[in-house]
Amino acid sequence: MAEPATDVVLTGWGRTAPTAASLRRADASGVARLLRDAGPRGLIARGLGRSYGDPAQNAGGDVLAPLPGWIDEPGPDGSVRVSAGTSLHDLMRHLLPRGRFVPVTPGTRYVSVGGAIAADVHGKGHHVTGSFGEQVVSLDLVLPDGTTRTVGPDTDPELYWATVGGMGLTGVIVAAVLRTIPVESGYLTVTTQRLPDLDAVLREMAEGDARFGYSVAWIDTEARGRSLGRSVLSRGDHARRDQLSGRAARDPLALPRAPRLTVPLTPPTSLVTAATVRAFNELWFRKAPRWRSDELQDVSAFFHPLDGVAGWNRLYGPRGFVQYQFAVPEAHADVVRRILERLAADRHPTFLAVLKRFGPGSPGWLSFPRAGWTLAVDTPARPDLADLLAGLDEQVVAAGGRVYLAKDARLRPEIVDAMYPRASDFRELRARLDPQRRLQSDLARRLHL
Amino acid sequence: MINALGRPQTVLLLGGTSDIALALARSWAHEPGLYVVLAARPGPRRDAAAAELEQLGCVVEPIDFEATDTARHPALIESVASGRDIDVAVVAFGVLGDEERAWQDHETAVHLAEVNYVAPVSVGVCLAERLRRQGHGVIVALSSVAGERVRRSNFAYGASKAGMDGFYLGLGEALRGSGARVLVVRPGFVHTKMTAGRDAAPLSVSAEQVASAVTKAVASGDDLIWVPAAMRGVMSGLRHVPRSLFRRLPI
């Protein structure tokens, strides 16, 4: 079933580079028809619009709104079949009362399952569970010719690993079977540490991450000199029932709730400026304890602190913002240092950067995570950033690293193959699978994928 | 596609050998592999412009363009857009000529009106149709402060610019919600080959300054700018000067 189209102007979460498309609504049974009827500019599926750049935009073409969400009862092995349009928010609220949890959650619950697979998202637990695509049993994919195929890492590894991280360009994911993990509560026991510089946090993560299921560090990007890379490291594990006390014991599930605050409008200019950022980062670093262990935090507070404020991306004003997230191999922590130095020296206001030590990467052709370090930084979209970030790209590539496509809004096509060695295989597969280019997106056009 | 920081991948320069168009291409050429369609009359000037941009790492496609041959414009825009999206189209052609001839010599007057007004309308309609279909893109229309308050000393030119300015402002409104945008640029006196030999007016700028303002405005999503920015206030004042006084101003 498909409803009539409406014309919309869309951007990603960064609110940059708007383009117009026809928004299509359909359920899974209507997807094949929409693909067959797609015009010369094709169609792309959009989830909840949390990619920062343009992967869920399709200028002049069709954009498929999230499919209606549904969740089956988990099977005896804990796996659960869901619609691709289901949000992780809804999925967590469904699973927690059943004593289960998603094995991978990114920094927001407001992503769709289909989007999580297409971007092969990762979370604080990557060093243990890998990326989202590694926790999928199988997925139902409507191919560009309209046929539906169920693919998994064992049944059709080529198509599966092209689809995981494939930014929706191999087909439309309509449903998936996901693994879940058993949990006893909606709380985590959290250890927080304040670390004085980059070496300290890198060492602590390399040595200690294995003791925790989840680990991430927030770096104060405004700190320079000897304090460069000063961080707050937050690590934890799901709490057992017997670890709960007080309020947590009375409401052990603590189901994630809808945001309590909303940024109601876009301010005329960015509120993220050098001054506000410095003040915030200073405060944030000071308020963190030097060392605190076994604090109880609920799922929202631990995994998704920004989900508490709806529309926080508006704070960056009408020009929007970009996030630069890269990954480099373990031995190239020097690139992390140089990039932090560069950002600090250039005085682009950057809110807290997020540092994570990845475990081994997945076989996904365009999957981002790879063993080593990843750093993500948000900054207002200013034209003078273009050359700065292009320079950072070169350093990342020279170290054998890459930039995350789900965050990207400004990479150049020439550099993608150096970051993703299987990009040429991906192009070949698309040429074979989709000769008429029924699937297209602004990202694909920009990066010649 | 124009990326999040306002850098285009494909640029169409209509009047591709104009100083401002070339300055613009140069400032966007920071992006290696920029695809530039140079729409201009064939000849040594176009060849030189193409060679210079190729030196900067651009991929250049020269195409023959005659502003007054409006009948061929639809096919020309269509052929440019058949291979790739047009991220930015710059309407940069225009003539100034001898101001006194421009209202006393019939042929000169008609030619000026055709190049400066009819031809921009012609390409504007074709570009709008194309950009609407592709759902994104920016049309940069190089207008002039001369069109904002038309004055005796160059009224034929000023009137033609006033017409094209109004058309593109309106086109921008009509395109709202389509993904396509229009940026109207009103420079003051620009030192170019078009103005060579004339006395520079106050607040005069170089083609590079115009280019720098335009690239910033394209990145910010602006729809109307003055170059230099101070010209906005000046023109706002001049617009309100009574005619009896205005005619006595030495401008």
XYZ file of C-alpha atoms in Angstrom:
700
model
C 0.000 0.000 0.000
C 1.268 3.477 -0.809
C -0.193 6.904 -0.138
C 0.107 9.978 -2.366
C 3.408 11.843 -2.250
C 4.026 15.197 -0.599
C 6.789 17.617 -1.583
C 9.265 18.254 1.199
C 12.613 19.959 1.687
C 14.883 17.723 3.748
C 18.200 17.942 5.518
C 20.066 15.595 7.803
C 20.487 16.119 11.547
C 23.167 18.745 10.881
C 20.560 20.891 9.062
C 22.896 21.682 6.166
C 22.458 21.437 2.375
C 18.635 21.191 2.078
C 17.204 19.522 -1.026
C 13.654 18.833 -2.179
C 12.056 15.433 -2.734
C 8.707 13.678 -2.896
C 7.996 12.034 0.423
C 6.356 8.640 -0.034
C 4.564 6.699 2.646
C 3.978 3.003 2.309
C 4.003 -0.216 4.254
C 6.379 -3.048 3.408
C 4.031 -4.428 0.746
C 4.059 -1.123 -1.142
C 7.845 -0.751 -1.357
C 8.326 -2.924 -4.471
C 5.799 -0.863 -6.366
C 7.413 2.422 -5.336
C 10.780 1.131 -6.519
C 9.404 0.016 -9.859
C 7.666 3.372 -10.307
C 10.648 5.443 -9.202
C 11.490 8.176 -11.724
C 14.896 9.009 -13.163
C 16.080 10.390 -9.797
C 15.218 7.205 -7.936
C 14.238 6.602 -4.329
C 15.947 6.326 -0.961
C 14.571 5.107 2.353
C 14.759 7.543 5.254
C 14.598 6.564 8.890
C 14.383 9.157 11.647
C 16.744 11.585 9.932
C 19.614 11.218 12.408
C 22.357 10.897 9.844
C 24.142 14.229 9.988
C 24.585 14.798 6.263
C 22.751 13.786 3.119
C 22.348 9.971 2.972
C 18.583 10.134 3.592
C 17.976 12.917 1.080
C 17.255 12.474 -2.602
C 17.078 15.755 -4.496
C 14.404 15.690 -7.177
C 13.528 12.071 -6.436
C 11.514 10.035 -3.943
C 12.198 9.625 -0.251
C 10.457 6.785 1.553
C 9.239 7.689 5.046
C 9.885 5.117 7.807
C 7.726 2.016 7.424
C 5.123 1.477 10.165
C 6.872 0.079 13.235
C 6.055 -3.321 14.737
C 7.853 -5.718 17.051
C 7.265 -9.458 17.372
C 7.632 -11.309 20.653
C 11.243 -12.340 21.234
C 11.942 -15.989 20.391
C 13.360 -18.513 22.863
C 16.892 -17.651 21.772
C 16.193 -13.977 22.476
C 16.105 -12.909 18.850
C 13.335 -10.530 17.844
C 11.788 -9.757 14.488
C 10.984 -6.098 13.894
C 9.931 -3.749 11.142
C 12.753 -1.633 9.731
C 10.726 1.433 10.686
C 10.802 0.578 14.390
C 12.783 3.052 16.488
C 15.299 1.822 19.015
C 13.329 3.871 21.565
C 10.247 1.742 21.001
C 12.305 -1.416 20.804
C 13.950 -0.755 24.182
C 10.615 -0.031 25.797
C 9.336 -3.311 24.389
C 12.345 -5.385 25.378
C 13.154 -4.141 28.893
C 9.990 -5.527 30.546
C 10.863 -8.864 28.919
C 14.336 -8.816 30.443
C 16.111 -8.110 27.167
C 18.059 -5.225 25.659
C 19.528 -4.287 22.294
C 23.168 -5.337 22.001
C 24.156 -2.116 20.212
C 22.765 1.351 20.823
C 24.229 4.525 19.338
C 24.205 7.860 21.173
C 20.529 8.363 20.383
C 17.511 6.029 20.696
C 15.780 7.934 17.899
C 17.119 5.897 15.026
C 15.224 3.314 13.036
C 16.334 -0.302 12.813
C 16.653 0.056 9.045
C 18.818 3.142 9.438
C 20.931 1.468 12.115
C 21.716 -1.377 9.705
C 22.230 0.883 6.672
C 24.716 3.032 8.613
C 26.044 0.019 10.579
C 25.936 2.101 13.740
C 28.059 1.420 16.789
C 27.837 2.247 20.454
C 29.781 2.352 23.661
C 29.942 -1.434 23.610
C 31.669 -1.816 20.252
C 34.757 -3.384 21.812
C 32.515 -6.223 23.063
C 29.556 -6.620 20.688
C 30.828 -5.035 17.466
C 28.586 -2.915 15.299
C 24.815 -3.142 14.770
C 25.176 -5.245 11.623
C 27.047 -7.914 13.566
C 24.024 -8.453 15.811
C 21.536 -8.972 12.987
C 20.458 -12.539 12.267
C 18.849 -11.740 8.933
C 17.079 -8.937 7.146
C 14.383 -8.670 4.489
C 15.566 -6.551 1.605
C 13.423 -5.310 -1.280
C 15.841 -5.191 -4.192
C 15.730 -2.473 -6.856
C 13.864 -4.845 -9.194
C 11.098 -5.177 -6.613
C 11.846 -8.717 -5.442
C 12.277 -9.360 -1.725
C 15.216 -11.341 -0.449
C 16.000 -12.486 3.071
C 19.739 -12.158 3.564
C 22.052 -12.821 6.463
C 25.755 -13.155 7.085
C 25.491 -16.894 6.317
C 22.832 -17.035 3.606
C 24.131 -14.332 1.261
C 27.255 -12.785 2.740
C 28.038 -10.629 -0.297
C 24.699 -8.855 -0.433
C 24.432 -8.830 3.351
C 27.769 -7.132 3.996
C 27.179 -4.703 1.139
C 23.861 -3.776 2.746
C 25.267 -3.412 6.267
C 26.770 0.064 6.112
C 25.526 0.407 2.519
C 23.555 3.584 3.285
C 20.352 2.164 1.806
C 21.762 1.897 -1.705
C 21.476 -1.882 -2.197
C 17.757 -2.150 -1.500
C 15.093 -1.108 0.971
C 15.374 -2.946 4.292
C 11.822 -3.707 5.415
C 12.315 -6.041 8.390
C 15.095 -7.648 10.397
C 15.696 -10.300 12.998
C 17.945 -8.925 15.732
C 19.793 -10.628 18.552
C 19.085 -9.261 22.022
C 20.936 -9.628 25.284
C 19.492 -10.537 28.709
C 19.412 -7.761 31.303
C 18.011 -7.657 34.829
C 17.262 -3.940 34.923
C 17.158 -0.719 33.004
C 20.136 0.570 34.975
C 23.864 0.505 34.554
C 26.599 0.546 37.137
C 28.876 3.310 36.007
C 32.470 4.184 36.795
C 33.476 7.758 35.969
C 37.040 9.043 35.881
C 38.474 12.450 35.175
C 41.731 12.201 33.238
C 44.163 15.100 32.909
C 45.398 14.637 29.348
C 45.205 12.595 26.184
C 47.917 10.088 27.089
C 46.159 9.275 30.322
C 42.815 8.582 28.689
C 44.322 6.561 25.825
C 46.282 4.443 28.308
C 43.310 3.947 30.591
C 41.079 2.863 27.713
C 43.659 0.533 26.193
C 44.338 -1.124 29.533
C 40.949 -1.080 31.202
C 38.157 -1.185 28.588
C 38.125 -4.985 28.581
C 36.797 -4.963 32.164
C 33.625 -3.111 31.087
C 30.815 -3.787 28.662
C 30.601 -0.125 27.738
C 33.176 2.611 27.525
C 33.422 6.110 26.073
C 35.385 9.266 26.874
C 34.323 12.881 26.439
C 37.220 15.153 25.579
C 37.321 18.865 26.339
C 38.348 20.165 22.926
C 39.038 23.632 24.299
C 41.868 22.411 26.518
C 45.306 23.119 25.089
C 48.960 22.553 25.886
C 49.573 20.152 28.736
C 45.832 19.702 29.259
C 45.235 18.734 25.639
C 42.824 15.828 25.587
C 41.675 16.124 29.189
C 38.657 13.884 29.433
C 35.895 12.351 31.438
C 35.865 8.595 30.931
C 32.590 6.853 31.539
C 32.390 3.063 31.647
C 29.787 0.657 32.892
C 27.808 -2.550 32.739
C 24.158 -3.510 32.996
C 23.174 -3.597 36.663
C 21.907 -6.802 38.260
C 18.770 -6.600 40.391
C 20.808 -7.060 43.560
C 22.891 -4.012 42.722
C 19.897 -1.674 42.691
C 18.996 0.461 45.640
C 16.703 3.387 46.457
C 14.669 4.730 43.567
C 16.277 2.302 41.147
C 15.127 -0.641 43.252
C 11.552 0.649 43.264
C 11.482 1.099 39.453
C 14.073 -1.357 38.169
C 13.099 -1.022 34.501
C 13.214 2.790 34.288
C 11.815 2.709 30.764
C 13.275 5.434 28.561
C 10.841 8.312 28.149
C 10.124 10.892 25.488
C 12.237 14.084 25.737
C 11.181 16.429 28.510
C 12.661 19.558 26.940
C 12.391 20.890 23.407
C 14.347 23.588 21.622
C 11.239 25.361 20.290
C 12.817 27.412 17.501
C 16.008 27.992 15.611
C 17.914 30.991 16.982
C 18.989 33.505 14.311
C 22.654 32.648 14.854
C 24.430 29.709 16.391
C 24.402 29.637 20.175
C 27.419 27.382 19.925
C 30.222 29.927 20.011
C 33.760 29.911 21.338
C 32.594 31.543 24.580
C 29.618 29.273 25.305
C 31.584 26.189 24.410
C 34.507 27.095 26.650
C 32.192 27.789 29.563
C 30.229 24.603 29.051
C 33.266 22.383 28.633
C 34.952 23.850 31.695
C 31.846 23.322 33.793
C 31.328 19.858 32.441
C 34.867 18.813 33.206
C 34.837 20.355 36.693
C 31.575 18.778 37.697
C 32.782 15.289 36.822
C 34.257 13.381 39.738
C 37.927 12.493 39.748
C 36.867 8.988 40.386
C 33.457 7.525 41.164
C 32.473 3.905 40.830
C 29.268 1.919 40.880
C 26.974 4.886 40.347
C 23.575 3.833 38.999
C 22.484 5.508 35.773
C 19.432 4.605 33.729
C 19.620 3.757 30.027
C 18.782 7.322 28.923
C 21.358 8.993 31.133
C 24.114 6.558 30.273
C 23.595 5.960 26.569
C 21.555 8.895 25.302
C 22.160 12.054 27.351
C 21.267 14.336 24.419
C 17.920 12.633 23.799
C 16.598 14.537 26.815
C 16.404 17.708 24.722
C 14.392 17.364 21.526
C 15.708 19.325 18.581
C 19.080 20.202 20.182
C 20.492 20.436 16.674
C 18.633 23.743 16.299
C 21.007 25.388 18.758
C 23.498 25.678 15.934
C 21.300 28.230 14.173
C 20.141 28.392 10.574
C 23.475 27.359 9.061
C 23.552 24.088 10.940
C 26.587 22.089 11.942
C 28.783 19.237 10.848
C 30.162 16.341 12.798
C 33.603 15.084 11.923
C 34.042 11.484 13.006
C 37.066 9.487 11.957
C 38.681 6.205 12.933
C 42.376 5.354 12.812
C 44.245 2.157 13.688
C 45.383 1.611 17.255
C 48.987 2.546 16.455
C 47.946 5.968 15.138
C 46.824 7.701 18.295
C 49.186 10.428 17.098
C 46.560 11.393 14.513
C 44.018 11.854 17.291
C 46.475 14.135 19.046
C 47.322 16.151 15.947
C 43.679 16.622 15.054
C 42.807 17.752 18.576
C 45.716 20.200 18.441
C 44.583 21.501 15.087
C 40.983 22.011 16.210
C 42.113 23.740 19.397
C 44.508 25.969 17.456
C 41.927 26.943 14.847
C 39.409 28.100 17.439
C 36.441 26.528 15.769
C 33.986 26.145 18.617
C 33.697 22.421 19.185
C 31.563 20.916 21.868
C 32.960 17.972 23.757
C 34.460 15.446 21.426
C 33.717 11.775 21.901
C 36.572 9.278 21.962
C 36.077 5.539 21.751
C 38.358 2.574 21.342
C 36.868 0.259 18.718
C 37.157 -3.487 18.743
C 37.699 -5.313 15.425
C 35.635 -4.013 12.509
C 32.818 -5.846 10.746
C 33.086 -7.230 7.208
C 30.625 -4.544 6.012
C 31.967 -3.098 2.774
C 31.269 0.491 3.756
C 31.121 -0.097 7.515
C 32.919 2.540 9.496
C 34.271 0.873 12.652
C 37.732 -0.632 12.505
C 40.028 -1.646 15.354
C 41.605 1.464 16.855
C 40.523 4.937 17.918
C 37.531 6.945 16.826
C 36.934 10.600 17.593
C 33.748 12.578 16.846
C 33.561 16.377 17.007
C 30.614 18.706 16.334
C 31.187 22.214 15.053
C 29.072 24.926 13.390
C 29.073 24.695 9.584
C 31.237 27.588 8.501
C 32.594 27.826 4.943
C 36.165 28.192 6.219
C 35.947 24.694 7.688
C 36.134 23.145 4.221
C 39.903 23.358 3.805
C 40.592 22.531 7.445
C 38.572 19.322 7.306
C 40.017 18.384 3.911
C 43.428 18.608 5.563
C 42.261 16.332 8.384
C 40.976 13.843 5.792
C 44.488 13.589 4.386
C 45.948 12.791 7.800
C 43.272 10.209 8.478
C 43.835 8.498 5.130
C 47.615 8.553 5.545
C 47.143 6.628 8.798
C 44.917 4.063 7.087
C 41.791 5.492 8.664
C 38.422 6.685 7.461
C 35.572 9.116 7.994
C 32.080 7.923 8.977
C 29.630 8.253 6.070
C 26.611 8.535 8.383
C 28.132 11.683 9.842
C 29.638 13.066 6.689
C 28.283 16.015 4.731
C 31.395 17.299 2.983
C 33.811 14.542 1.918
C 35.118 14.552 -1.635
C 34.507 11.596 -3.921
C 38.197 11.115 -4.763
C 39.109 10.242 -1.196
C 36.374 7.699 -0.475
C 38.178 4.780 -2.108
C 41.254 5.420 0.002
C 39.103 5.211 3.126
C 36.893 2.337 2.025
C 38.891 -0.134 -0.101
C 35.722 -1.994 -1.051
C 34.002 1.089 -2.456
C 34.771 -0.079 -5.982
C 33.186 -3.488 -5.233
C 30.189 -1.590 -3.899
C 29.888 0.401 -7.126
C 30.129 -2.781 -9.187
C 27.459 -4.485 -7.121
C 25.155 -1.505 -7.538
C 25.744 -1.465 -11.296
C 24.728 -5.128 -11.410
C 21.873 -4.976 -8.925
C 20.462 -1.622 -9.922
C 21.304 -0.842 -13.555
C 18.419 1.613 -13.773
C 19.509 3.414 -10.608
C 16.200 3.107 -8.842
C 18.006 3.735 -5.584
C 19.725 7.090 -5.332
C 20.578 9.572 -2.631
C 22.327 12.901 -2.341
C 25.203 11.122 -0.599
C 25.536 8.659 -3.470
C 25.525 11.494 -5.986
C 28.017 13.544 -3.992
C 30.455 10.697 -3.382
C 29.863 8.798 -6.650
C 28.996 5.609 -4.771
C 25.863 18.376 -5.055
C 26.668 21.425 -2.936
C 28.096 20.076 0.296
C 27.324 21.171 3.847
C 29.995 23.852 3.680
C 28.668 25.355 0.466
C 31.210 23.889 -1.946
C 29.695 22.951 -5.318
C 30.910 20.092 -7.510
C 29.570 21.426 -10.823
C 29.365 25.056 -11.828
C 27.809 26.509 -14.980
C 29.199 29.920 -15.915
C 26.977 31.738 -18.400
C 29.190 34.480 -19.709
C 32.083 32.321 -18.654
C 34.834 34.708 -19.670
C 33.603 37.588 -17.528
C 36.046 38.622 -14.843
C 33.587 37.981 -12.016
C 32.619 34.546 -13.328
C 36.257 33.526 -13.559
C 37.061 34.896 -10.116
C 34.186 32.819 -8.792
C 35.411 29.674 -10.513
C 38.864 30.295 -9.063
C 37.556 30.557 -5.522
C 35.504 27.378 -5.861
C 38.431 25.599 -7.497
C 39.866 24.971 -4.006
C 37.818 21.833 -4.370
C 39.939 19.633 -6.635
C 38.060 18.201 -9.567
C 35.522 21.034 -9.752
C 33.573 20.624 -13.000
C 33.201 23.952 -14.769
C 30.983 24.470 -17.785
C 32.281 27.593 -19.525
C 29.393 28.911 -21.592
C 30.746 31.742 -23.709
C 31.575 32.773 -27.239
C 34.302 30.601 -28.758
C 37.593 32.353 -29.118
C 40.943 33.076 -27.521
C 39.401 34.535 -24.354
C 37.455 31.358 -23.651
C 40.482 29.216 -24.501
C 42.622 31.202 -22.090
C 40.002 30.964 -19.347
C 39.682 27.193 -19.852
C 43.440 26.748 -19.740
C 43.727 28.739 -16.540
C 40.983 26.786 -14.765
C 42.455 23.479 -15.899
C 45.750 24.572 -14.393
C 43.906 24.967 -11.093
C 42.687 21.366 -11.260
C 39.225 22.005 -12.700
C 37.642 19.842 -15.346
C 36.484 22.353 -17.952
C 33.796 21.884 -20.577
C 33.605 24.869 -22.940
C 30.281 25.318 -24.726
C 29.221 27.940 -27.253
C 26.830 30.481 -25.811
C 25.360 33.570 -27.414
C 23.211 35.580 -25.010
C 20.939 37.008 -27.694
C 20.255 33.626 -29.316
C 17.479 32.912 -26.838
C 15.839 30.267 -29.021
C 18.794 27.967 -28.388
C 18.931 28.450 -24.612
C 16.506 25.668 -23.633
C 18.446 23.025 -25.560
C 21.737 24.355 -24.271
C 20.758 24.202 -20.575
C 19.211 20.786 -21.143
C 22.390 19.421 -22.693
C 24.545 20.746 -19.839
C 22.246 19.151 -17.277
C 21.899 15.826 -19.076
C 25.288 14.608 -17.880
C 25.284 15.968 -14.351
C 23.390 18.107 -11.877
C 24.022 21.839 -12.056
C 24.974 22.791 -8.510
C 25.512 26.483 -9.184
C 24.643 28.441 -12.322
C 26.097 31.920 -12.593
C 24.355 34.436 -14.860
C 27.377 36.637 -15.435
C 26.995 38.108 -18.913
C 26.102 41.694 -19.588
C 27.094 44.769 -21.570
C 27.705 48.306 -20.470
C 28.799 50.179 -23.592
C 28.576 53.873 -24.222
C 25.815 55.254 -21.987
C 24.833 58.078 -24.309
C 24.714 55.864 -27.369
C 22.637 53.399 -25.399
C 19.610 55.699 -25.455
C 20.176 57.512 -28.719
C 21.207 54.738 -31.047
C 18.343 52.352 -31.646
C 20.397 49.280 -32.368
C 22.642 49.786 -29.325
C 19.678 50.330 -27.037
C 17.873 47.221 -28.186
C 21.018 45.118 -28.008
C 21.722 46.263 -24.464
C 18.192 45.472 -23.357
C 18.363 42.061 -24.994
C 21.691 41.067 -23.458
C 21.051 42.509 -20.010
C 17.370 41.740 -19.585
C 15.851 39.419 -22.206
C 18.707 36.931 -22.190
C 18.842 36.617 -18.378
C 15.089 35.997 -18.362
C 15.578 33.381 -21.067
C 18.277 31.422 -19.243
C 16.550 32.022 -15.892
C 13.427 30.243 -17.042
C 15.438 27.289 -18.388
C 17.585 27.042 -15.268
C 14.614 27.249 -12.924
C 12.872 24.436 -14.735
C 15.989 22.293 -14.574
C 16.874 23.033 -10.934
C 13.311 22.361 -9.832
C 13.474 18.947 -11.421
C 16.783 18.118 -9.787
C 15.491 19.394 -6.429
C 18.518 21.500 -5.556
C 20.931 24.088 -6.915
C 21.633 27.803 -6.781
C 21.245 30.415 -9.514
C 23.591 33.338 -8.930
C 22.310 36.408 -10.778
C 24.861 39.205 -11.132
C 22.761 42.334 -10.929
C 24.065 45.801 -10.085
C 23.376 48.664 -7.722
C 22.784 50.618 -10.931
C 19.425 48.891 -11.133
C 18.395 49.753 -7.610
C 17.913 53.439 -8.312
C 18.239 54.131 -11.994
C 20.147 57.343 -12.646
C 20.478 59.654 -15.618
C 24.135 58.895 -16.287
C 23.550 55.217 -17.218
C 19.823 54.690 -17.243
C 19.675 52.291 -20.171
C 22.064 49.933 -18.381
C 20.473 50.622 -14.999
C 16.976 49.948 -16.291
C 18.005 46.645 -17.834
C 19.639 45.599 -14.561
C 16.561 46.730 -12.619
C 14.490 44.442 -14.800
C 16.752 41.428 -14.408
C 17.123 42.082 -10.672
C 13.365 42.107 -10.213
C 12.948 39.011 -12.310
C 15.490 36.981 -10.316
C 14.230 38.178 -6.943
C 10.783 37.029 -8.013
C 12.158 33.787 -9.389
C 13.749 33.128 -6.001
C 10.358 33.554 -4.343
C 8.694 31.294 -6.902
C 11.305 28.602 -6.298
C 10.891 28.526 -2.521
C 10.205 25.006 -1.358
C 11.563 23.501 -4.572
C 15.062 22.939 -3.236
C 16.412 25.396 -5.823
C 17.516 28.858 -4.715
C 18.357 32.200 -6.270
C 21.066 34.567 -5.054
C 20.863 38.119 -6.424
C 24.178 39.946 -6.206
C 24.304 43.738 -6.376
C 27.878 44.895 -6.710
C 28.834 48.546 -6.825
C 31.605 49.600 -9.162
C 33.739 46.545 -9.970
C 37.167 46.870 -11.573
C 36.799 44.577 -14.597
C 37.384 44.712 -18.295
C 33.774 45.878 -18.656
C 34.528 49.009 -16.639
C 38.125 49.476 -17.762
C 38.950 53.101 -18.513
C 36.140 54.521 -16.400
C 36.581 56.497 -13.217
C 36.036 54.254 -10.238
C 33.079 55.184 -8.032
C 33.400 55.267 -4.232
C 33.232 51.839 -2.569
C 34.594 50.191 -5.689
C 35.627 46.533 -5.424
C 37.600 43.932 -7.347
C 36.151 40.888 -9.071
C 37.848 38.774 -6.382
C 35.991 40.625 -3.641
C 32.705 39.978 -5.427
C 33.639 36.303 -5.785
C 34.510 35.976 -2.137
C 31.205 37.543 -1.067
C 29.277 35.285 -3.453
C 30.910 32.040 -2.292
C 30.107 32.961 1.310
C 26.514 33.838 0.420
C 26.035 30.581 -1.490
C 27.294 28.688 1.550
C 25.015 30.590 3.933
C 21.912 30.297 1.779
C 21.494 34.079 1.364
C 19.167 35.344 -1.365
C 20.334 38.964 -1.800
C 23.691 40.587 -1.142
C 25.453 43.853 -1.858
C 29.190 44.032 -2.535
C 30.654 45.685 -0.601
C 28.123 45.128 2.166
C 28.206 48.859 2.993
C 26.591 49.511 -0.390
C 23.317 48.283 1.037
C 23.036 51.268 3.347
C 24.179 53.702 0.686
C 21.607 52.465 -1.798
C 18.891 52.445 0.801
C 19.597 56.132 1.337
C 19.791 56.935 -2.363
C 16.494 55.206 -3.046
C 14.749 57.778 -0.880
C 16.355 60.902 -2.273
C 13.713 63.050 -4.070
C 14.152 63.217 -7.829
C 14.755 66.941 -7.871
C 17.728 66.446 -5.570
C 18.812 63.113 -7.041
C 19.330 64.643 -10.500
C 21.781 67.116 -9.047
C 23.925 64.503 -7.339
C 27.246 63.956 -9.085
C 26.619 60.253 -9.764
